[in-house]
Amino acid sequence: MLIVHKYGGTSVGSLERIESVASRVAKAKKEGNDLVVVVSAMSGETNKLIGFAEHFSDSPAKREMDMLLSSGERVTAALLSIALQGMGIDSIAMTGRQAGIKTDNAHTYARIDSINPEAMQSEIAQGKVVIVAGFQGINENGAVTTLGRGGSDLSAVAIAGALKADACEIYSDVDGIYTTDPRIEPKAKKMDFISYDEMLELASLGAKVLQNRSVELAKKLKVKMVAKSSFSDAEGTVIGEESKDMEAVLVSGIALDRNQARVTIREVADRPGIAAEIFTELAEEQINVDMIIQNASTDGTTNLGFTVPQNEINRAKAVIEAFDHDIGSMDFDDSVCKVSVVGVGMKSHSGVAATAFTALAKENINIEMISTSEIKVSMVVAEKYAELAVRTLHNIYELDA
Amino acid sequence: MLIVHKYGGTSVGSLERIESVASRVAKAKKEGNDLVVVVSAMSGETNKLIGFAEHFSDSPAKREMDMLLSSGERVTAALLSIALQGMGIDSIAMTGRQAGIKTDNAHTYARIDSINPEAMQSEIAQGKVVIVAGFQGINENGAVTTLGRGGSDLSAVAIAGALKADACEIYSDVDGIYTTDPRIEPKAKKMDFISYDEMLELASLGAKVLQNRSVELAKKLKVKMVAKSSFSDAEGTVIGEESKDMEAVLVSGIALDRNQARVTIREVADRPGIAAEIFTELAEEQINVDMIIQNASTDGTTNLGFTVPQNEINRAKAVIEAFDHDIGSMDFDDSVCKVSVVGVGMKSHSGVAATAFTALAKENINIEMISTSEIKVSMVVAEKYAELAVRTLHNIYELDA
């Protein structure tokens, strides 16, 4: 088997941790696998370097930031290779450039354009474990670029795709994806499997485990991801293609997003273009709108509701209050949260939403907004009910079974 | 003027120091100069990374060490560029690769094969200050190589040569080259000028200021070096070609090398090949022999003396004691030092050596070994006389005048 491992900052956060990772890699190699290992910077390094840059400038040039920040992953890659060699495992450390990773020119949030896997393949053919500095590549001018926060996950998935690897194992300090946040519902269970689409909808559950862009890329390239812990030998969670030959699980998990604020605009003139005007102005202020709800018109006006991140509510408020025509009263609430029920089984089963509404109603939790997709039902409720809502939904769908 | 600046680890050892370097560079730029700035890693960084590597292996692979160690200079280059941009100076940071520095394959002590200055020239033409990560290049396989300790000096001189720069200013925490070590002789004077050849012979005086290989390269490429302090505005010392049109200074300085041990072998058979055998065996054990003295034969045998670094005396002893033919008694002394009088004027003046011998004799300092070159007289004396010998010689040649 050809397997790509990826170790995040906490997993390589000290010399002892790097040694432990080296042992894990050595074991997998001795079991007969070919291995490519993608590493992040030691935890804290990237933030330290950002702090250094901010000492000199509020808006340091992104090209220089990339040269600065890409150094941390190189250090880890070289150290892990040295550690492996010290254990008698033949290995070679590569920068993003040496691993053949070409990106576009968008410094600090570059996209991978292509990977030429020949250099990696040649080293693998010689029996070496290939260690790649994650999070980085070079652009067409030969300048170093980085892929944005969590970019090492993206490196790992892209490399696994280019090498047609059998799996891409993402190691962190969490041992998999849970049916909900175990700090809220202790009965939360680790899933053995989850589909790419469910994982994307459950982003808030996996945010600390898997970068969303990497899941999207894995879906596109059909790379089998496995979320595992580098601190234990527990089986992880496989993220892969929805199985065709078995009945899909109705509900996979309950996600919670606390970082939500609600805006409601009443008496919006019910004519084409008003919503477009409002959301264009919000976009120009770079306010990230999440859910958008508009009710059908009754008396020639309609109500428009949407959510934004809590730290953007004041800017959103300024935009809406300056909007001087065709709207009536408005209402802002930054003490709401979004609870979501996710499952591919919803596609073919009705009643999932109704079950959720009924269960919350029984607990006297008022649902302020509702939004649904093929595999998700999201509900905005008062933030004080966040934990209760999560536990209630986790229970009603028997996710602890 | 096109000037190359080089700042060592102490000069960029903190964010405040980097800011101070940026101010100095900005000032030189505003005075109308074109500038390339070569930087070392922040002081302590390289040793920290070496310590990390040694945690995993007693003999880490040199290729991986180069990837590891080259990261420090990249961080400094990026930070200095960000600092300059923050001051409104247009600048660009480059790795060794981006600056066009190609080396041979000797990882950790690579030699520069060539520099393609086009990328640097193009940025200079656009009015930018070019910041280059020192100490590094890439080899023909695209792997990162480093140039050995003090390699940033070498980068700076090589770049100055490739760009035909008007000067290569080497900044450190010392403000120039002194006639001798001021800690030994407080009357030591800073020189305005010293020739390449004298500088090479005075290596022990300049070791903390200029890397020897860089002086050799500067001589070859006719690069004018200037040793200056980054902590003051004092004029530095120019290292350049010996002036043709003025009488050479008789004696420029007094160097001291404390790291010397003496080996004497008596009754060495006076036949061809014996010395070759002895020094071949020492070379095979990688023992660095410095001075070698052999007296003319009298009774069919001769005495052979040489010096080695003090920490290599035990290995030298083992080699000589195992040498089982054609030699008589032997004597080892690790409490000696080497005092050298250096000056290009010696070439054309006799009597310099005699003056030295007489002065030391007056102080009852016994000279154990003597070796001379065109521009140097070196004497091995007991280590306890080191300071007295230096002060005596500094005084007799009126170097404080």
PDB file of N, CA and C in Angstrom, chain A residues 155-199:
ATOM      1  N   SER A 155      -1.995  19.987   1.129  1.00  0.00           N
ATOM      2  CA  SER A 155      -0.800  19.389   0.521  1.00  0.00           C
ATOM      3  C   SER A 155      -0.922  17.874   0.525  1.00  0.00           C
ATOM      4  N   ALA A 156      -1.321  17.322   1.670  1.00  0.00           N
ATOM      5  CA  ALA A 156      -1.364  15.865   1.826  1.00  0.00           C
ATOM      6  C   ALA A 156      -2.369  15.244   0.860  1.00  0.00           C
ATOM      7  N   VAL A 157      -3.557  15.839   0.782  1.00  0.00           N
ATOM      8  CA  VAL A 157      -4.589  15.283  -0.101  1.00  0.00           C
ATOM      9  C   VAL A 157      -4.163  15.411  -1.563  1.00  0.00           C
ATOM     10  N   ALA A 158      -3.588  16.562  -1.918  1.00  0.00           N
ATOM     11  CA  ALA A 158      -3.165  16.764  -3.307  1.00  0.00           C
ATOM     12  C   ALA A 158      -2.063  15.768  -3.679  1.00  0.00           C
ATOM     13  N   ILE A 159      -1.135  15.535  -2.758  1.00  0.00           N
ATOM     14  CA  ILE A 159      -0.057  14.567  -3.014  1.00  0.00           C
ATOM     15  C   ILE A 159      -0.638  13.162  -3.128  1.00  0.00           C
ATOM     16  N   ALA A 160      -1.560  12.819  -2.218  1.00  0.00           N
ATOM     17  CA  ALA A 160      -2.190  11.498  -2.286  1.00  0.00           C
ATOM     18  C   ALA A 160      -2.895  11.313  -3.626  1.00  0.00           C
ATOM     19  N   GLY A 161      -3.538  12.383  -4.112  1.00  0.00           N
ATOM     20  CA  GLY A 161      -4.201  12.309  -5.409  1.00  0.00           C
ATOM     21  C   GLY A 161      -3.194  12.117  -6.538  1.00  0.00           C
ATOM     22  N   ALA A 162      -2.109  12.899  -6.507  1.00  0.00           N
ATOM     23  CA  ALA A 162      -1.117  12.836  -7.587  1.00  0.00           C
ATOM     24  C   ALA A 162      -0.428  11.473  -7.622  1.00  0.00           C
ATOM     25  N   LEU A 163      -0.247  10.873  -6.447  1.00  0.00           N
ATOM     26  CA  LEU A 163       0.449   9.576  -6.369  1.00  0.00           C
ATOM     27  C   LEU A 163      -0.531   8.406  -6.442  1.00  0.00           C
ATOM     28  N   LYS A 164      -1.835   8.716  -6.522  1.00  0.00           N
ATOM     29  CA  LYS A 164      -2.866   7.683  -6.470  1.00  0.00           C
ATOM     30  C   LYS A 164      -2.660   6.778  -5.240  1.00  0.00           C
ATOM     31  N   ALA A 165      -2.454   7.412  -4.106  1.00  0.00           N
ATOM     32  CA  ALA A 165      -2.203   6.682  -2.867  1.00  0.00           C
ATOM     33  C   ALA A 165      -3.467   5.950  -2.416  1.00  0.00           C
ATOM     34  N   ASP A 166      -3.273   4.888  -1.652  1.00  0.00           N
ATOM     35  CA  ASP A 166      -4.412   4.109  -1.169  1.00  0.00           C
ATOM     36  C   ASP A 166      -5.178   4.829  -0.069  1.00  0.00           C
ATOM     37  N   ALA A 167      -4.488   5.686   0.675  1.00  0.00           N
ATOM     38  CA  ALA A 167      -5.170   6.444   1.722  1.00  0.00           C
ATOM     39  C   ALA A 167      -4.338   7.652   2.108  1.00  0.00           C
ATOM     40  N   CYS A 168      -5.027   8.641   2.667  1.00  0.00           N
ATOM     41  CA  CYS A 168      -4.371   9.844   3.177  1.00  0.00           C
ATOM     42  C   CYS A 168      -4.777   9.970   4.639  1.00  0.00           C
ATOM     43  N   GLU A 169      -3.851   9.615   5.536  1.00  0.00           N
ATOM     44  CA  GLU A 169      -4.176   9.607   6.962  1.00  0.00           C
ATOM     45  C   GLU A 169      -3.774  10.936   7.594  1.00  0.00           C
ATOM     46  N   ILE A 170      -4.764  11.635   8.146  1.00  0.00           N
ATOM     47  CA  ILE A 170      -4.532  12.956   8.736  1.00  0.00           C
ATOM     48  C   ILE A 170      -4.453  12.793  10.256  1.00  0.00           C
ATOM     49  N   TYR A 171      -3.256  12.982  10.816  1.00  0.00           N
ATOM     50  CA  TYR A 171      -3.064  12.790  12.253  1.00  0.00           C
ATOM     51  C   TYR A 171      -3.155  14.114  12.998  1.00  0.00           C
ATOM     52  N   SER A 172      -3.876  14.100  14.108  1.00  0.00           N
ATOM     53  CA  SER A 172      -3.972  15.299  14.937  1.00  0.00           C
ATOM     54  C   SER A 172      -4.067  14.838  16.386  1.00  0.00           C
ATOM     55  N   ASP A 173      -4.518  15.738  17.277  1.00  0.00           N
ATOM     56  CA  ASP A 173      -4.663  15.329  18.669  1.00  0.00           C
ATOM     57  C   ASP A 173      -6.084  14.842  18.961  1.00  0.00           C
ATOM     58  N   VAL A 174      -6.888  14.654  17.923  1.00  0.00           N
ATOM     59  CA  VAL A 174      -8.253  14.141  18.077  1.00  0.00           C
ATOM     60  C   VAL A 174      -8.318  12.824  17.292  1.00  0.00           C
ATOM     61  N   ASP A 175      -9.021  11.813  17.837  1.00  0.00           N
ATOM     62  CA  ASP A 175      -8.897  10.491  17.221  1.00  0.00           C
ATOM     63  C   ASP A 175      -9.970  10.173  16.187  1.00  0.00           C
ATOM     64  N   GLY A 176     -10.672  11.204  15.716  1.00  0.00           N
ATOM     65  CA  GLY A 176     -11.641  10.950  14.660  1.00  0.00           C
ATOM     66  C   GLY A 176     -12.753  11.974  14.689  1.00  0.00           C
ATOM     67  N   ILE A 177     -13.799  11.700  13.916  1.00  0.00           N
ATOM     68  CA  ILE A 177     -14.943  12.600  13.827  1.00  0.00           C
ATOM     69  C   ILE A 177     -16.063  12.015  14.694  1.00  0.00           C
ATOM     70  N   TYR A 178     -16.641  12.834  15.548  1.00  0.00           N
ATOM     71  CA  TYR A 178     -17.674  12.385  16.478  1.00  0.00           C
ATOM     72  C   TYR A 178     -19.064  12.820  16.010  1.00  0.00           C
ATOM     73  N   THR A 179     -20.087  12.118  16.520  1.00  0.00           N
ATOM     74  CA  THR A 179     -21.459  12.445  16.127  1.00  0.00           C
ATOM     75  C   THR A 179     -21.862  13.837  16.586  1.00  0.00           C
ATOM     76  N   THR A 180     -21.215  14.325  17.626  1.00  0.00           N
ATOM     77  CA  THR A 180     -21.312  15.735  17.996  1.00  0.00           C
ATOM     78  C   THR A 180     -20.152  16.041  18.922  1.00  0.00           C
ATOM     79  N   ASP A 181     -20.034  17.293  19.369  1.00  0.00           N
ATOM     80  CA  ASP A 181     -18.908  17.687  20.218  1.00  0.00           C
ATOM     81  C   ASP A 181     -19.010  16.980  21.569  1.00  0.00           C
ATOM     82  N   PRO A 182     -18.074  16.097  21.922  1.00  0.00           N
ATOM     83  CA  PRO A 182     -18.164  15.325  23.176  1.00  0.00           C
ATOM     84  C   PRO A 182     -18.116  16.208  24.422  1.00  0.00           C
ATOM     85  N   ARG A 183     -17.642  17.440  24.296  1.00  0.00           N
ATOM     86  CA  ARG A 183     -17.647  18.328  25.462  1.00  0.00           C
ATOM     87  C   ARG A 183     -19.073  18.782  25.782  1.00  0.00           C
ATOM     88  N   ILE A 184     -19.958  18.730  24.769  1.00  0.00           N
ATOM     89  CA  ILE A 184     -21.347  19.118  24.979  1.00  0.00           C
ATOM     90  C   ILE A 184     -22.189  17.883  25.304  1.00  0.00           C
ATOM     91  N   GLU A 185     -21.978  16.810  24.564  1.00  0.00           N
ATOM     92  CA  GLU A 185     -22.748  15.577  24.768  1.00  0.00           C
ATOM     93  C   GLU A 185     -21.758  14.440  24.986  1.00  0.00           C
ATOM     94  N   PRO A 186     -21.554  14.075  26.260  1.00  0.00           N
ATOM     95  CA  PRO A 186     -20.559  13.028  26.553  1.00  0.00           C
ATOM     96  C   PRO A 186     -20.892  11.696  25.880  1.00  0.00           C
ATOM     97  N   LYS A 187     -22.154  11.508  25.483  1.00  0.00           N
ATOM     98  CA  LYS A 187     -22.511  10.252  24.824  1.00  0.00           C
ATOM     99  C   LYS A 187     -22.163  10.252  23.327  1.00  0.00           C
ATOM    100  N   ALA A 188     -21.547  11.352  22.844  1.00  0.00           N
ATOM    101  CA  ALA A 188     -21.158  11.410  21.426  1.00  0.00           C
ATOM    102  C   ALA A 188     -20.282  10.219  21.085  1.00  0.00           C
ATOM    103  N   LYS A 189     -20.480   9.667  19.899  1.00  0.00           N
ATOM    104  CA  LYS A 189     -19.706   8.487  19.483  1.00  0.00           C
ATOM    105  C   LYS A 189     -18.804   8.808  18.300  1.00  0.00           C
ATOM    106  N   LYS A 190     -17.666   8.168  18.286  1.00  0.00           N
ATOM    107  CA  LYS A 190     -16.783   8.340  17.134  1.00  0.00           C
ATOM    108  C   LYS A 190     -17.360   7.557  15.968  1.00  0.00           C
ATOM    109  N   MET A 191     -17.391   8.158  14.773  1.00  0.00           N
ATOM    110  CA  MET A 191     -17.903   7.462  13.599  1.00  0.00           C
ATOM    111  C   MET A 191     -16.790   6.639  12.960  1.00  0.00           C
ATOM    112  N   ASP A 192     -17.156   5.490  12.399  1.00  0.00           N
ATOM    113  CA  ASP A 192     -16.184   4.710  11.633  1.00  0.00           C
ATOM    114  C   ASP A 192     -16.025   5.282  10.237  1.00  0.00           C
ATOM    115  N   PHE A 193     -17.143   5.807   9.722  1.00  0.00           N
ATOM    116  CA  PHE A 193     -17.148   6.293   8.350  1.00  0.00           C
ATOM    117  C   PHE A 193     -18.061   7.506   8.220  1.00  0.00           C
ATOM    118  N   ILE A 194     -17.670   8.421   7.374  1.00  0.00           N
ATOM    119  CA  ILE A 194     -18.551   9.532   7.042  1.00  0.00           C
ATOM    120  C   ILE A 194     -18.271   9.910   5.587  1.00  0.00           C
ATOM    121  N   SER A 195     -19.309  10.328   4.874  1.00  0.00           N
ATOM    122  CA  SER A 195     -19.108  10.678   3.464  1.00  0.00           C
ATOM    123  C   SER A 195     -18.513  12.076   3.360  1.00  0.00           C
ATOM    124  N   TYR A 196     -17.860  12.351   2.220  1.00  0.00           N
ATOM    125  CA  TYR A 196     -17.304  13.687   1.983  1.00  0.00           C
ATOM    126  C   TYR A 196     -18.358  14.764   2.209  1.00  0.00           C
ATOM    127  N   ASP A 197     -19.566  14.551   1.641  1.00  0.00           N
ATOM    128  CA  ASP A 197     -20.592  15.591   1.714  1.00  0.00           C
ATOM    129  C   ASP A 197     -21.019  15.849   3.152  1.00  0.00           C
ATOM    130  N   GLU A 198     -21.202  14.757   3.901  1.00  0.00           N
ATOM    131  CA  GLU A 198     -21.572  14.941   5.307  1.00  0.00           C
ATOM    132  C   GLU A 198     -20.465  15.674   6.060  1.00  0.00           C
ATOM    133  N   MET A 199     -19.220  15.284   5.760  1.00  0.00           N
ATOM    134  CA  MET A 199     -18.086  15.921   6.441  1.00  0.00           C
ATOM    135  C   MET A 199     -18.077  17.413   6.162  1.00  0.00           C
TER     136      MET A 199
END
